Coordinates of C-alpha atoms in Angstrom, one line a residue:
Chain A
M1 CA 6.7 -23.9 -1.9
F2 CA 5.7 -20.5 -3.4
R3 CA 2.0 -20.0 -3.4
L4 CA -0.1 -16.9 -4.1
Q5 CA -2.9 -16.1 -1.6
G6 CA -5.0 -13.7 -3.6
S7 CA -3.0 -11.8 -6.3
K8 CA -1.1 -9.5 -3.9
V9 CA 0.2 -11.8 -1.2
L10 CA 2.9 -14.5 -1.6
A11 CA 2.9 -17.4 1.0
V12 CA 6.1 -19.3 1.3
E13 CA 6.2 -22.6 3.0
M14 CA 9.5 -23.3 4.7
T15 CA 11.0 -26.4 6.3
G16 CA 14.5 -25.1 7.5
D17 CA 15.4 -23.6 4.2
A18 CA 15.9 -20.1 3.1
V19 CA 14.4 -17.6 0.6
K20 CA 15.8 -14.2 -0.5
A21 CA 13.2 -11.3 -0.3
K22 CA 13.1 -7.6 -0.8
N23 CA 14.0 -5.9 2.4
G24 CA 11.0 -5.1 4.6
S25 CA 8.5 -7.1 2.4
M26 CA 7.4 -9.5 5.1
V27 CA 3.8 -9.0 6.3
A28 CA 3.3 -11.9 8.5
Y29 CA 4.8 -15.3 9.6
D30 CA 4.1 -18.2 11.9
G31 CA 6.5 -20.6 13.3
Q32 CA 10.2 -19.7 13.7
M33 CA 11.9 -17.2 11.3
A34 CA 15.1 -15.4 11.3
F35 CA 15.8 -12.3 9.1
K36 CA 19.2 -11.4 7.9
K37 CA 20.3 -8.5 5.6
L38 CA 22.0 -9.4 2.4
S39 CA 22.9 -7.1 -0.4
G40 CA 22.1 -7.5 -4.1
G41 CA 24.3 -7.9 -7.2
G42 CA 25.6 -11.2 -6.2
E43 CA 27.6 -12.6 -3.2
G44 CA 31.0 -12.0 -2.2
I45 CA 33.7 -9.4 -3.2
R46 CA 32.7 -9.6 -6.8
G47 CA 29.1 -8.9 -6.1
M48 CA 30.1 -6.0 -3.8
V49 CA 32.1 -4.4 -6.6
T50 CA 29.4 -5.0 -9.1
R51 CA 26.9 -3.3 -6.8
R52 CA 29.2 -0.2 -6.3
I53 CA 29.8 0.2 -10.1
T54 CA 26.3 -0.6 -11.3
G55 CA 24.2 1.2 -8.8
E56 CA 21.8 -1.8 -8.8
Q57 CA 21.7 -1.6 -5.0
M58 CA 18.7 -3.5 -4.1
T59 CA 18.6 -4.5 -0.5
V60 CA 17.7 -8.1 0.3
M61 CA 17.1 -10.1 3.2
E62 CA 17.5 -13.8 3.8
V63 CA 14.5 -15.4 5.6
R64 CA 15.2 -18.8 7.1
G65 CA 12.9 -20.8 9.2
Q66 CA 10.2 -23.4 9.9
G67 CA 6.6 -22.4 9.0
T68 CA 4.9 -20.0 6.6
C69 CA 6.0 -16.5 5.8
W70 CA 3.8 -14.1 3.9
F71 CA 5.2 -11.3 1.7
A72 CA 3.7 -8.4 -0.1
D73 CA 4.8 -4.9 -1.6
R74 CA 2.7 -1.9 -1.6
A75 CA -0.4 -3.9 -2.8
S76 CA 1.3 -4.6 -6.1
E77 CA 0.3 -7.7 -8.1
I78 CA 2.6 -10.7 -7.8
N79 CA 3.6 -13.2 -10.5
L80 CA 5.3 -16.4 -10.1
V81 CA 8.1 -17.4 -12.4
G82 CA 9.5 -20.8 -12.6
L83 CA 13.2 -21.2 -13.7
Q84 CA 14.7 -24.5 -15.1
G85 CA 18.3 -23.5 -15.4
D86 CA 17.6 -20.4 -17.4
K87 CA 18.1 -16.8 -16.6
L88 CA 15.5 -14.1 -15.6
F89 CA 16.2 -10.5 -16.3
V90 CA 14.2 -8.3 -14.0
E91 CA 14.5 -4.8 -12.7
S92 CA 15.5 -5.0 -9.0
S93 CA 12.5 -2.9 -7.9
N94 CA 10.2 -5.5 -9.3
L95 CA 11.9 -8.5 -7.6
L96 CA 10.0 -9.6 -4.5
A97 CA 11.4 -13.0 -3.6
T98 CA 13.5 -15.8 -4.9
D99 CA 14.1 -19.4 -3.9
G100 CA 17.4 -19.5 -1.7
G101 CA 19.0 -21.8 -4.3
L102 CA 18.7 -19.2 -7.1
R103 CA 21.8 -17.1 -7.8
T104 CA 21.2 -13.5 -8.4
G105 CA 23.5 -11.0 -10.2
T106 CA 23.7 -8.0 -12.4
S107 CA 23.9 -7.5 -16.1
F108 CA 24.5 -4.7 -18.4
T109 CA 21.4 -3.6 -20.4
G110 CA 22.9 -0.9 -22.6
L111 CA 20.9 1.9 -23.8
R112 CA 17.6 0.4 -22.7
G113 CA 18.2 1.0 -19.1
A114 CA 19.1 4.5 -19.7
S115 CA 15.9 5.1 -21.6
Q116 CA 14.0 3.5 -18.7
G117 CA 15.6 5.7 -16.1
N118 CA 16.5 2.5 -14.3
G119 CA 20.3 2.7 -14.9
L120 CA 22.4 0.8 -17.2
F121 CA 22.2 -2.5 -15.2
T122 CA 19.5 -5.0 -14.4
T123 CA 19.3 -7.9 -11.9
T124 CA 19.6 -11.4 -13.1
V125 CA 18.2 -14.5 -11.4
E126 CA 19.6 -17.9 -12.4
G127 CA 19.2 -21.5 -11.5
H128 CA 16.5 -24.0 -10.6
G129 CA 13.5 -22.7 -8.7
Q130 CA 10.9 -19.9 -8.2
A131 CA 10.9 -16.2 -8.2
A132 CA 8.3 -13.8 -7.4
I133 CA 8.0 -10.6 -9.4
T134 CA 5.8 -7.6 -8.9
S135 CA 3.9 -5.6 -11.3
D136 CA 1.7 -2.5 -11.2
G137 CA -1.6 -4.3 -12.3
P138 CA -1.9 -7.9 -13.5
A139 CA 1.0 -8.5 -15.8
V140 CA 0.8 -10.4 -19.1
V141 CA 3.3 -12.9 -20.3
L142 CA 4.1 -12.6 -24.0
R143 CA 5.8 -15.3 -25.8
V144 CA 8.7 -14.3 -28.4
S145 CA 9.7 -16.8 -31.0
P146 CA 12.0 -16.4 -34.1
Q147 CA 9.0 -15.6 -36.5
F148 CA 7.4 -13.2 -33.9
P149 CA 9.7 -10.6 -32.4
L150 CA 8.1 -8.3 -29.9
S151 CA 8.5 -4.5 -29.2
V152 CA 7.6 -3.3 -25.6
D153 CA 7.2 0.1 -24.2
P154 CA 10.3 0.6 -21.8
G155 CA 8.0 1.8 -19.0
A156 CA 5.8 -1.3 -19.2
Y157 CA 8.5 -3.9 -19.3
I158 CA 9.2 -5.6 -16.1
A159 CA 11.1 -8.8 -16.9
H160 CA 12.1 -11.3 -19.5
Q161 CA 13.6 -14.9 -19.6
G162 CA 14.8 -17.4 -22.2
N163 CA 17.2 -16.9 -24.9
L164 CA 16.3 -13.5 -26.1
R165 CA 18.3 -10.6 -27.8
Q166 CA 17.2 -7.3 -26.9
S167 CA 17.8 -4.2 -28.8
F168 CA 16.9 -0.6 -28.5
Q169 CA 14.5 0.8 -31.1
S170 CA 13.8 4.4 -31.7
G171 CA 11.2 6.1 -33.9
V172 CA 12.5 9.6 -33.3
T173 CA 11.8 11.7 -36.3
F174 CA 11.9 15.2 -37.1
R175 CA 8.3 15.5 -36.0
T176 CA 9.3 14.2 -32.5
L177 CA 12.0 17.0 -32.2
M178 CA 9.2 19.5 -33.2
G179 CA 7.1 18.2 -30.4
E180 CA 4.7 16.4 -32.5
G181 CA 5.7 12.8 -31.9
G182 CA 3.2 10.0 -31.2
G183 CA 4.5 9.6 -27.7
E184 CA 5.9 6.3 -28.4
A185 CA 9.3 7.2 -29.5
F186 CA 11.2 4.4 -27.8
Q187 CA 10.8 0.7 -27.6
I188 CA 12.8 -2.3 -26.6
R189 CA 12.8 -5.0 -29.3
F190 CA 13.1 -8.7 -28.3
E191 CA 14.2 -11.3 -30.8
G192 CA 14.8 -15.1 -30.2
D193 CA 12.9 -17.5 -28.1
G194 CA 11.6 -16.8 -24.6
L195 CA 9.0 -14.8 -22.4
V196 CA 8.4 -11.2 -21.8
Y197 CA 6.5 -9.8 -18.7
V198 CA 4.6 -6.6 -19.4
Q199 CA 2.6 -4.6 -16.9
P200 CA -0.6 -2.6 -17.7
S201 CA 1.0 0.6 -16.5
E202 CA 3.9 2.9 -17.5
R203 CA 6.5 3.9 -15.1
N204 CA 7.7 7.5 -15.7
T205 CA 10.7 7.3 -18.1
I206 CA 12.8 9.7 -19.9
A207 CA 11.7 8.1 -23.2
G208 CA 8.0 8.5 -22.1
D209 CA 8.3 12.3 -22.3
V210 CA 9.6 12.4 -26.0
Chain B
M1 CA -25.5 -9.9 6.9
T2 CA -26.1 -6.2 6.7
F3 CA -23.1 -5.8 4.3
R4 CA -22.7 -7.1 0.7
E5 CA -19.4 -6.8 -1.0
L6 CA -20.2 -5.3 -4.5
N7 CA -16.6 -5.4 -5.5
S8 CA -13.2 -5.3 -3.7
K9 CA -13.6 -1.6 -2.9
M10 CA -17.3 -1.1 -2.2
V11 CA -19.9 -2.5 0.1
E12 CA -23.7 -2.0 0.0
A13 CA -25.5 -2.0 3.3
T14 CA -29.2 -2.5 3.9
V15 CA -30.8 -0.1 6.4
A16 CA -34.1 -1.1 7.9
P17 CA -36.3 0.9 10.5
G18 CA -35.2 0.4 13.8
Q19 CA -31.7 -0.6 12.9
R20 CA -28.9 1.9 12.7
L21 CA -25.4 1.9 11.2
F22 CA -22.4 3.9 11.9
S23 CA -20.0 4.8 9.1
Q24 CA -17.1 7.0 8.8
R25 CA -18.1 10.5 7.8
G26 CA -18.0 11.1 4.1
A27 CA -17.7 7.5 3.1
M28 CA -21.3 7.3 1.6
L29 CA -21.0 7.0 -2.2
A30 CA -24.7 6.6 -3.0
Y31 CA -27.9 5.6 -1.6
R32 CA -31.5 4.3 -2.4
G33 CA -34.6 4.8 -0.3
E34 CA -35.3 6.9 2.6
V35 CA -32.0 7.3 4.5
S36 CA -30.7 9.9 6.8
F37 CA -27.2 10.7 7.7
T38 CA -26.6 12.4 10.9
P39 CA -23.1 13.6 12.1
N40 CA -22.4 12.1 15.3
M41 CA -20.8 14.7 17.6
S42 CA -19.9 12.0 20.1
G43 CA -18.0 10.0 17.4
G44 CA -19.9 6.9 18.0
Q45 CA -22.1 5.4 20.7
G46 CA -22.1 5.3 24.4
G47 CA -22.9 9.0 25.3
I48 CA -20.7 11.5 26.8
M49 CA -18.4 9.5 28.9
S50 CA -17.2 7.3 26.0
M51 CA -16.9 10.2 23.9
I52 CA -14.4 11.8 26.4
G53 CA -12.8 8.4 26.5
R54 CA -12.3 8.5 22.8
R55 CA -11.1 12.0 22.7
V56 CA -8.5 11.3 25.3
A57 CA -7.5 8.1 23.4
N58 CA -7.2 10.0 20.2
E59 CA -9.5 7.4 18.6
A60 CA -12.1 9.9 17.6
T61 CA -12.4 9.4 13.8
P62 CA -15.7 11.4 12.9
L63 CA -18.6 9.0 12.3
M64 CA -22.1 9.5 11.3
T65 CA -25.3 7.7 12.1
V66 CA -27.2 6.1 9.1
E67 CA -30.9 5.4 9.8
G68 CA -34.0 4.8 7.6
S69 CA -35.1 2.3 5.1
G70 CA -33.0 1.5 2.0
T71 CA -29.6 0.6 0.9
V72 CA -26.4 2.6 1.1
L73 CA -23.1 2.3 -0.9
F74 CA -19.9 2.7 1.1
G75 CA -16.3 3.2 0.0
H76 CA -13.5 5.5 0.7
G77 CA -10.3 6.7 -0.9
G78 CA -10.1 3.7 -3.3
H79 CA -9.1 1.5 -0.3
H80 CA -9.8 -2.1 -0.3
V81 CA -12.8 -3.2 1.9
Q82 CA -13.0 -6.2 4.0
V83 CA -16.2 -7.4 5.9
I84 CA -15.6 -9.0 9.2
S85 CA -18.6 -10.8 11.0
L86 CA -18.6 -10.9 14.8
A87 CA -20.5 -13.6 16.7
G88 CA -20.0 -12.2 20.4
D89 CA -16.4 -11.8 20.2
T90 CA -14.3 -8.5 20.1
L91 CA -12.7 -6.9 17.1
Y92 CA -9.6 -4.6 17.6
V93 CA -9.1 -2.2 15.0
E94 CA -7.8 1.3 14.5
A95 CA -10.5 3.9 14.3
D96 CA -9.2 5.3 11.1
R97 CA -9.7 1.9 9.3
L98 CA -13.3 1.6 10.2
L99 CA -15.6 2.2 7.2
A100 CA -18.9 1.2 8.7
F101 CA -20.5 -1.1 11.3
E102 CA -23.9 -2.2 12.6
G103 CA -25.3 -0.4 15.5
T104 CA -25.8 -3.6 17.4
L105 CA -22.0 -3.6 18.1
E106 CA -20.7 -2.0 21.3
Q107 CA -17.9 0.4 20.7
G108 CA -15.1 1.1 23.1
T109 CA -11.4 1.8 23.4
M110 CA -8.6 -0.2 24.7
F111 CA -5.3 0.8 26.3
M112 CA -2.7 -1.2 24.5
G113 CA -0.4 -1.1 27.6
S114 CA -2.9 -3.3 29.4
Q115 CA -1.6 -6.1 27.1
G116 CA 2.0 -7.0 27.1
G117 CA 2.9 -4.3 29.7
V118 CA 5.7 -2.0 28.5
M119 CA 6.2 -3.6 25.3
G120 CA 2.4 -3.1 24.5
M121 CA 3.0 0.7 25.0
V122 CA 6.2 0.5 23.0
R123 CA 4.1 -1.2 20.2
G124 CA 2.0 1.9 19.7
Q125 CA 4.9 4.1 19.3
V126 CA 6.8 1.8 16.9
T127 CA 3.7 1.3 14.8
G128 CA 2.7 4.9 15.0
Q129 CA -0.8 3.7 16.0
G130 CA -0.8 5.5 19.5
L131 CA -1.5 3.8 22.7
F132 CA -5.1 3.1 22.1
T133 CA -7.2 1.0 19.8
T134 CA -10.9 0.8 19.0
T135 CA -12.8 -2.3 19.9
L136 CA -16.1 -3.4 18.7
K137 CA -17.9 -6.2 20.6
G138 CA -21.1 -8.2 20.1
H139 CA -23.1 -9.7 17.1
G140 CA -22.9 -8.0 13.7
A141 CA -20.8 -7.0 10.8
V142 CA -18.1 -4.6 10.4
A143 CA -16.4 -3.1 7.1
V144 CA -12.8 -2.3 7.5
M145 CA -10.5 -0.6 5.0
A146 CA -6.9 -1.8 4.0
H147 CA -4.4 -0.8 1.4
G148 CA -4.5 -3.6 -1.2
G149 CA -6.1 -7.1 -0.5
V150 CA -6.5 -8.5 2.9
I151 CA -5.7 -12.1 4.1
E152 CA -7.2 -13.7 7.1
L153 CA -4.7 -15.8 9.1
P154 CA -6.1 -18.1 11.8
I155 CA -4.5 -18.0 15.3
T156 CA -4.5 -21.1 17.5
P157 CA -2.5 -21.8 20.6
Q158 CA -0.2 -24.1 18.6
R159 CA 0.1 -21.4 15.8
P160 CA 0.9 -17.9 16.9
V161 CA 1.3 -15.4 14.2
H162 CA 3.8 -12.6 13.7
V163 CA 2.7 -9.7 11.8
D164 CA 4.4 -6.6 10.5
P165 CA 3.1 -3.6 12.4
Q166 CA 2.6 -1.6 9.2
A167 CA 0.7 -4.4 7.6
Y168 CA -1.5 -5.2 10.4
V169 CA -5.2 -4.4 9.9
A170 CA -7.4 -5.8 12.7
H171 CA -7.7 -9.0 14.8
H172 CA -10.5 -10.6 16.7
G173 CA -11.1 -13.3 19.4
D174 CA -9.4 -14.2 22.5
V175 CA -6.0 -13.0 21.4
R176 CA -3.0 -11.5 23.2
N177 CA -0.7 -9.3 21.3
K178 CA 2.8 -8.2 22.2
L179 CA 5.7 -6.6 20.4
S180 CA 8.4 -9.1 19.4
T181 CA 11.6 -9.1 17.7
A182 CA 13.2 -11.6 15.2
L183 CA 16.7 -10.2 15.6
G184 CA 19.7 -11.0 17.5
W185 CA 21.7 -8.2 19.1
R186 CA 24.2 -8.4 16.2
D187 CA 21.2 -7.4 13.9
M188 CA 20.3 -4.6 16.1
V189 CA 23.5 -2.9 15.5
G190 CA 23.0 -1.3 12.0
R191 CA 22.4 -4.4 9.9
G192 CA 18.7 -4.2 9.8
S193 CA 16.8 -6.6 7.5
G194 CA 13.9 -4.1 7.6
E195 CA 11.9 -6.5 9.8
A196 CA 12.9 -5.4 13.3
F197 CA 9.7 -5.5 15.0
Q198 CA 6.6 -7.7 14.9
L199 CA 3.3 -8.1 16.6
E200 CA 3.1 -11.4 18.1
L201 CA -0.5 -12.5 18.3
S202 CA -1.4 -15.6 20.3
G203 CA -4.4 -17.5 21.6
N204 CA -7.7 -18.2 19.6
G205 CA -9.0 -16.0 16.8
A206 CA -7.8 -14.5 13.5
V207 CA -5.6 -11.7 12.3
Y208 CA -6.3 -9.6 9.1
V209 CA -3.2 -8.6 7.2
Q210 CA -3.1 -6.2 4.3
A211 CA -0.9 -6.7 1.1
S212 CA 1.2 -3.5 1.7
E213 CA 3.2 -1.9 4.3
E214 CA 1.7 1.6 3.8
K215 CA -0.6 3.3 6.2
L216 CA -4.1 4.4 5.0

């Protein structure tokens, strides 16, 4: 039911069911739609507490209705991700829409988040269904297998899924401290089995300045 | 068709003697042949009266007349460009989104309040687009600008379309537009989903929607 119309507009066909989408991302609809505000970080009291603690305060709306609803966000590229019971980790600012049946929550990212300037927590999406994530420029999907680990620039990382361990890698040396570093002092290293989504652009990060 | 899309952000226009084009001033990127560009004091066609009309309506984006024989490349601000062909119907578009259009088209302004009454007037205030919009009528092509890509959604009597006012680019055809809301009173009280108001377009025609909620 998720369909891309061009690379920057998401069309969702709905027959009485619901999707969750980033607040204010609807650009057009036909048929009958109702928009209701939700909040990120999971549902219920526990979600509310997590949101308070984690600062991962995405505002989400629930869209329910009959017809087609079109979503877009600041002309950024949209990527569709299929989930079959696995978990997607994504920065809340890159999450555009998810099937109503998918559960969203937050997870601790450790040092990586701090280096990205995105906080210590990230959003998780879990269950069976589709999610749409945005990227600055067309994203590539890189496969990680036990033989082939991957290191990614924190500013270019947008999401990952599968059974992956992530660690924070630093190449900070005496030269870096002297201001003669290569400009690539920090990476996130992924090991295991899964997919990593990388955008052809680098957000401003604390790490990027080193 | 006078306009050829070179890529998503540039169009090439062919100018022949006896024909003229209007374009937003400063939107020429390159040209070949003998082409002249004349700033248009009246900001379009129709003489002094329509000029005053446009000034009052605040739809007076500076235009220039392009004449001669050759080809001209247009683009502006890295915005996405969409070419729309008119076959006798009317295109409604904000003046600042007009990149270029054929001289065969008749330019005018429309008071939004004349459609949808008070809500039509509120529409201008909510969308930040003012109370007037530019119309182009007749046979010819128009190049309009948008932030990000543009999708075209058909409007039929069975299938009205609701558009986010910030994502709305233009529409054409025999279409009525009014401001609508998809909220109950409960949602109006501080629990906004960010989708408080939409433009409801009904009738026969098409609406162009950009992949962004940013103004140009």
